[in-house]
Amino acid sequence: MGTGNHSQVRRIVISGYYGFSNSGDEAVLRSILLALEEEGSSQGIKIQPVVLSADPAWTSSMYGVESVRRMHPADLWHALKNSDGLISGGGSLLQDATGTKTIPYYTGVMKLAQLLGKPTFAYSQGIGPVNRRIMDPLIRGVMKRSAYVSVRDAESAALLGRIGVPERMIEVVPDPVMGLPLPEGSEEAGSRISHAAEGGATEPPLVGVSLRRWRSDGADLARAAEALVALSKRMPVRLRFLPFHTPSDTETSEQVMERLRGRLGDGSSAELAAPGDDPQQMLLEVSRCDALFGMRLHALIYAAGQMVPMLGLSYDPKIDQFLGRLGLKAIGTTEQLDADAFADAACQLLADKAGWQAKHKPAIDLLKQQSQKPAQQIVQYLRHTLSR
């Protein structure tokens, strides 16, 4: 495809929680960039992304794209002014659980694009919780003026409906990370499974653990540690802690590992992974696990994408919503986790990995396929409207 003809190039600004060393959000960005590139290729146009980032130099070097400072008004204005549109998402951008400035910032970026006459697209967003009614008009205003709105679960769609966004405007799609492939040149699933089978007699199964700080008193992490101790006493396991948001998850993992010290059953061990900042390297780490115990949403999404049996610990409705789409329920919450019930469930998953995979493969395959829909719709819109 020739890109010399300017009409074939579309500059699109991408707004989200990028450049903050959060593997889940970086995976969202990588997934969106790959999907846009693939769709652009298949529809005959070149998508030129401009990413709003907390660390533009890092974002540019990681993804090979143009990037500008997300909080710098002049950078923001120039990026939007010289663009063909704005993608807002994915991730949980429009919520006020983590602070009061989040919704005004992300809706403000969308509003600025709209004032500059640029089409805006909500890309597989998780909407809510929205606890302050003062935020409703901000969300409603920008969503109703968007060219395309997609959300990652039915609950997000229902919330938008309640605040006055017409149902016909909203498409429910999976999280974009469901479509994230392993890094090029990495081992494929078949070789992983055969390797696990070969090592099964001598090496304990590998259980990925993704925990985050939530309760200020740490009681949830104490219960998680007890659950892992209970599992290790039923069967030898190799616990591999996966920090999705550094450095906070690294510190959390180290604290839980300290609680495990000297208490694990015979033949069991605990270790900390260091996959670096590339989201696809973390995906590779998850793909090597025989099962995963996760609090982080994207740890569970990675596991689903790689057909790794999982047990989710819920701290937020988004965890239950994602598990529900696979026909699963959380093993516990940050308020309650029964160590024996966890050990029973984990042993069952490890004993019949193939059974779990066969049962959940149809739902996972459908989510993977549907995860490309926002990119298809956005590229199609840009191709048609801007070529008139």
Short mmCIF file of C-alpha atoms in Angstrom, two decimals, residues 198-363:
data_model
loop_
_atom_site.label_atom_id
_atom_site.label_comp_id
_atom_site.label_asym_id
_atom_site.label_seq_id
_atom_site.Cartn_x
_atom_site.Cartn_y
_atom_site.Cartn_z
CA GLU A 198 7.30 -33.30 30.11
CA GLY A 199 8.20 -31.49 33.31
CA GLY A 200 5.05 -32.51 35.14
CA ALA A 201 6.67 -35.47 36.89
CA THR A 202 9.50 -33.49 38.45
CA GLU A 203 8.66 -29.78 38.37
CA PRO A 204 5.70 -28.47 40.38
CA PRO A 205 3.00 -26.64 38.39
CA LEU A 206 3.56 -22.91 37.91
CA VAL A 207 0.86 -20.71 39.49
CA GLY A 208 0.91 -17.03 38.52
CA VAL A 209 -0.09 -14.59 41.29
CA SER A 210 -1.15 -11.00 40.52
CA LEU A 211 -2.02 -8.99 43.63
CA ARG A 212 -2.45 -5.26 44.24
CA ARG A 213 -2.76 -3.10 47.33
CA TRP A 214 -6.41 -2.32 48.08
CA ARG A 215 -7.41 -2.39 51.76
CA SER A 216 -5.38 0.03 53.86
CA ASP A 217 -5.10 -2.55 56.67
CA GLY A 218 -3.71 -5.25 54.33
CA ALA A 219 -6.27 -7.83 55.54
CA ASP A 220 -7.05 -8.85 51.95
CA LEU A 221 -3.38 -9.60 51.23
CA ALA A 222 -3.08 -11.52 54.52
CA ARG A 223 -6.03 -13.71 53.44
CA ALA A 224 -4.46 -14.20 50.00
CA ALA A 225 -1.24 -15.36 51.67
CA GLU A 226 -3.17 -17.86 53.84
CA ALA A 227 -4.92 -19.20 50.72
CA LEU A 228 -1.57 -19.71 48.95
CA VAL A 229 -0.13 -21.46 52.02
CA ALA A 230 -3.17 -23.78 52.09
CA LEU A 231 -2.68 -24.63 48.40
CA SER A 232 1.06 -25.32 48.89
CA LYS A 233 0.22 -27.81 51.65
CA ARG A 234 -2.15 -29.75 49.38
CA MET A 235 0.37 -30.08 46.54
CA PRO A 236 3.81 -28.70 45.63
CA VAL A 237 3.45 -25.49 43.57
CA ARG A 238 5.80 -22.86 42.19
CA LEU A 239 4.19 -19.47 42.94
CA ARG A 240 5.33 -16.79 40.51
CA PHE A 241 4.34 -13.24 41.50
CA LEU A 242 3.60 -10.98 38.53
CA PRO A 243 3.81 -7.20 39.19
CA PHE A 244 1.44 -5.52 36.72
CA HIS A 245 1.92 -1.97 38.03
CA THR A 246 5.44 -1.11 39.10
CA PRO A 247 6.70 -0.30 41.61
CA SER A 248 3.52 -0.68 43.74
CA ASP A 249 2.71 -4.29 42.74
CA THR A 250 6.36 -5.27 43.23
CA GLU A 251 6.24 -3.99 46.83
CA THR A 252 2.87 -5.71 47.40
CA SER A 253 4.22 -9.01 46.02
CA GLU A 254 7.31 -8.78 48.22
CA GLN A 255 5.14 -8.18 51.30
CA VAL A 256 3.00 -11.25 50.54
CA MET A 257 6.11 -13.34 49.80
CA GLU A 258 7.45 -12.28 53.20
CA ARG A 259 4.23 -13.63 54.78
CA LEU A 260 4.84 -16.95 53.00
CA ARG A 261 8.44 -17.29 54.11
CA GLY A 262 9.00 -20.57 55.97
CA ARG A 263 5.31 -21.52 55.77
CA LEU A 264 4.94 -23.11 52.33
CA GLY A 265 4.47 -26.87 52.04
CA ASP A 266 7.31 -29.23 51.05
CA GLY A 267 8.45 -28.78 47.45
CA SER A 268 6.69 -25.42 47.06
CA SER A 269 8.42 -22.11 46.35
CA ALA A 270 7.68 -18.43 45.68
CA GLU A 271 9.48 -16.10 43.28
CA LEU A 272 9.06 -12.65 41.74
CA ALA A 273 8.94 -12.18 37.95
CA ALA A 274 10.68 -9.23 36.32
CA PRO A 275 9.18 -9.04 32.82
CA GLY A 276 10.10 -5.37 32.33
CA ASP A 277 7.81 -2.75 30.85
CA ASP A 278 6.72 -4.43 27.60
CA PRO A 279 3.12 -5.66 28.00
CA GLN A 280 3.70 -8.53 25.57
CA GLN A 281 6.55 -9.81 27.76
CA MET A 282 4.13 -9.92 30.70
CA LEU A 283 1.64 -11.73 28.46
CA LEU A 284 4.39 -14.27 27.76
CA GLU A 285 4.96 -14.70 31.52
CA VAL A 286 1.25 -15.39 32.05
CA SER A 287 1.16 -17.81 29.10
CA ARG A 288 3.77 -19.99 30.83
CA CYS A 289 1.60 -20.49 33.93
CA ASP A 290 -0.49 -23.60 34.56
CA ALA A 291 -3.05 -21.49 36.47
CA LEU A 292 -3.37 -17.89 37.61
CA PHE A 293 -4.67 -16.27 40.80
CA GLY A 294 -5.36 -12.64 39.99
CA MET A 295 -6.72 -9.37 41.36
CA ARG A 296 -5.62 -7.22 38.41
CA LEU A 297 -8.20 -7.21 35.61
CA HIS A 298 -5.57 -7.47 32.90
CA ALA A 299 -3.88 -10.42 34.61
CA LEU A 300 -7.20 -12.26 34.21
CA ILE A 301 -7.63 -11.03 30.63
CA TYR A 302 -4.07 -12.17 29.78
CA ALA A 303 -4.83 -15.57 31.29
CA ALA A 304 -8.06 -15.90 29.27
CA GLY A 305 -6.30 -14.88 26.06
CA GLN A 306 -3.66 -17.56 26.64
CA MET A 307 -6.15 -20.22 27.83
CA VAL A 308 -4.65 -20.32 31.33
CA PRO A 309 -7.19 -21.47 33.99
CA MET A 310 -7.82 -18.68 36.49
CA LEU A 311 -9.14 -17.79 39.91
CA GLY A 312 -10.13 -14.13 40.29
CA LEU A 313 -10.12 -12.14 43.53
CA SER A 314 -12.61 -9.29 43.22
CA TYR A 315 -11.91 -5.76 44.44
CA ASP A 316 -14.07 -3.96 41.86
CA PRO A 317 -17.22 -4.81 39.82
CA LYS A 318 -15.09 -4.91 36.64
CA ILE A 319 -13.50 -8.17 37.89
CA ASP A 320 -16.90 -9.84 38.36
CA GLN A 321 -18.11 -8.48 35.01
CA PHE A 322 -15.16 -9.93 33.12
CA LEU A 323 -15.32 -13.31 34.88
CA GLY A 324 -19.08 -13.39 34.21
CA ARG A 325 -18.45 -13.15 30.46
CA LEU A 326 -16.50 -16.41 30.73
CA GLY A 327 -19.16 -18.06 32.91
CA LEU A 328 -16.93 -17.78 36.00
CA LYS A 329 -17.33 -16.35 39.51
CA ALA A 330 -14.65 -14.80 41.72
CA ILE A 331 -13.11 -17.20 44.25
CA GLY A 332 -13.36 -14.43 46.86
CA THR A 333 -13.25 -10.69 47.42
CA THR A 334 -11.05 -8.22 49.28
CA GLU A 335 -13.50 -8.68 52.18
CA GLN A 336 -13.69 -12.48 52.18
CA LEU A 337 -11.52 -15.37 50.95
CA ASP A 338 -11.78 -18.91 52.32
CA ALA A 339 -8.32 -20.54 52.23
CA ASP A 340 -9.61 -24.13 52.01
CA ALA A 341 -12.14 -23.32 49.28
CA PHE A 342 -9.36 -21.57 47.34
CA ALA A 343 -7.01 -24.56 47.72
CA ASP A 344 -9.78 -26.95 46.57
CA ALA A 345 -10.55 -24.84 43.49
CA ALA A 346 -6.87 -24.37 42.57
CA CYS A 347 -6.11 -28.10 42.90
CA GLN A 348 -9.08 -28.85 40.67
CA LEU A 349 -7.88 -26.41 37.97
CA LEU A 350 -4.34 -27.82 38.06
CA ALA A 351 -5.61 -31.41 37.90
CA ASP A 352 -7.80 -30.77 34.85
CA LYS A 353 -6.34 -27.87 32.85
CA ALA A 354 -7.52 -29.38 29.56
CA GLY A 355 -11.09 -29.73 30.85
CA TRP A 356 -11.16 -26.05 31.86
CA GLN A 357 -9.80 -25.03 28.47
CA ALA A 358 -12.33 -27.12 26.54
CA LYS A 359 -15.21 -25.70 28.59
CA HIS A 360 -14.25 -22.02 28.24
CA LYS A 361 -12.66 -21.96 24.75
CA PRO A 362 -15.86 -20.99 22.86
CA ALA A 363 -16.48 -17.93 25.08
#
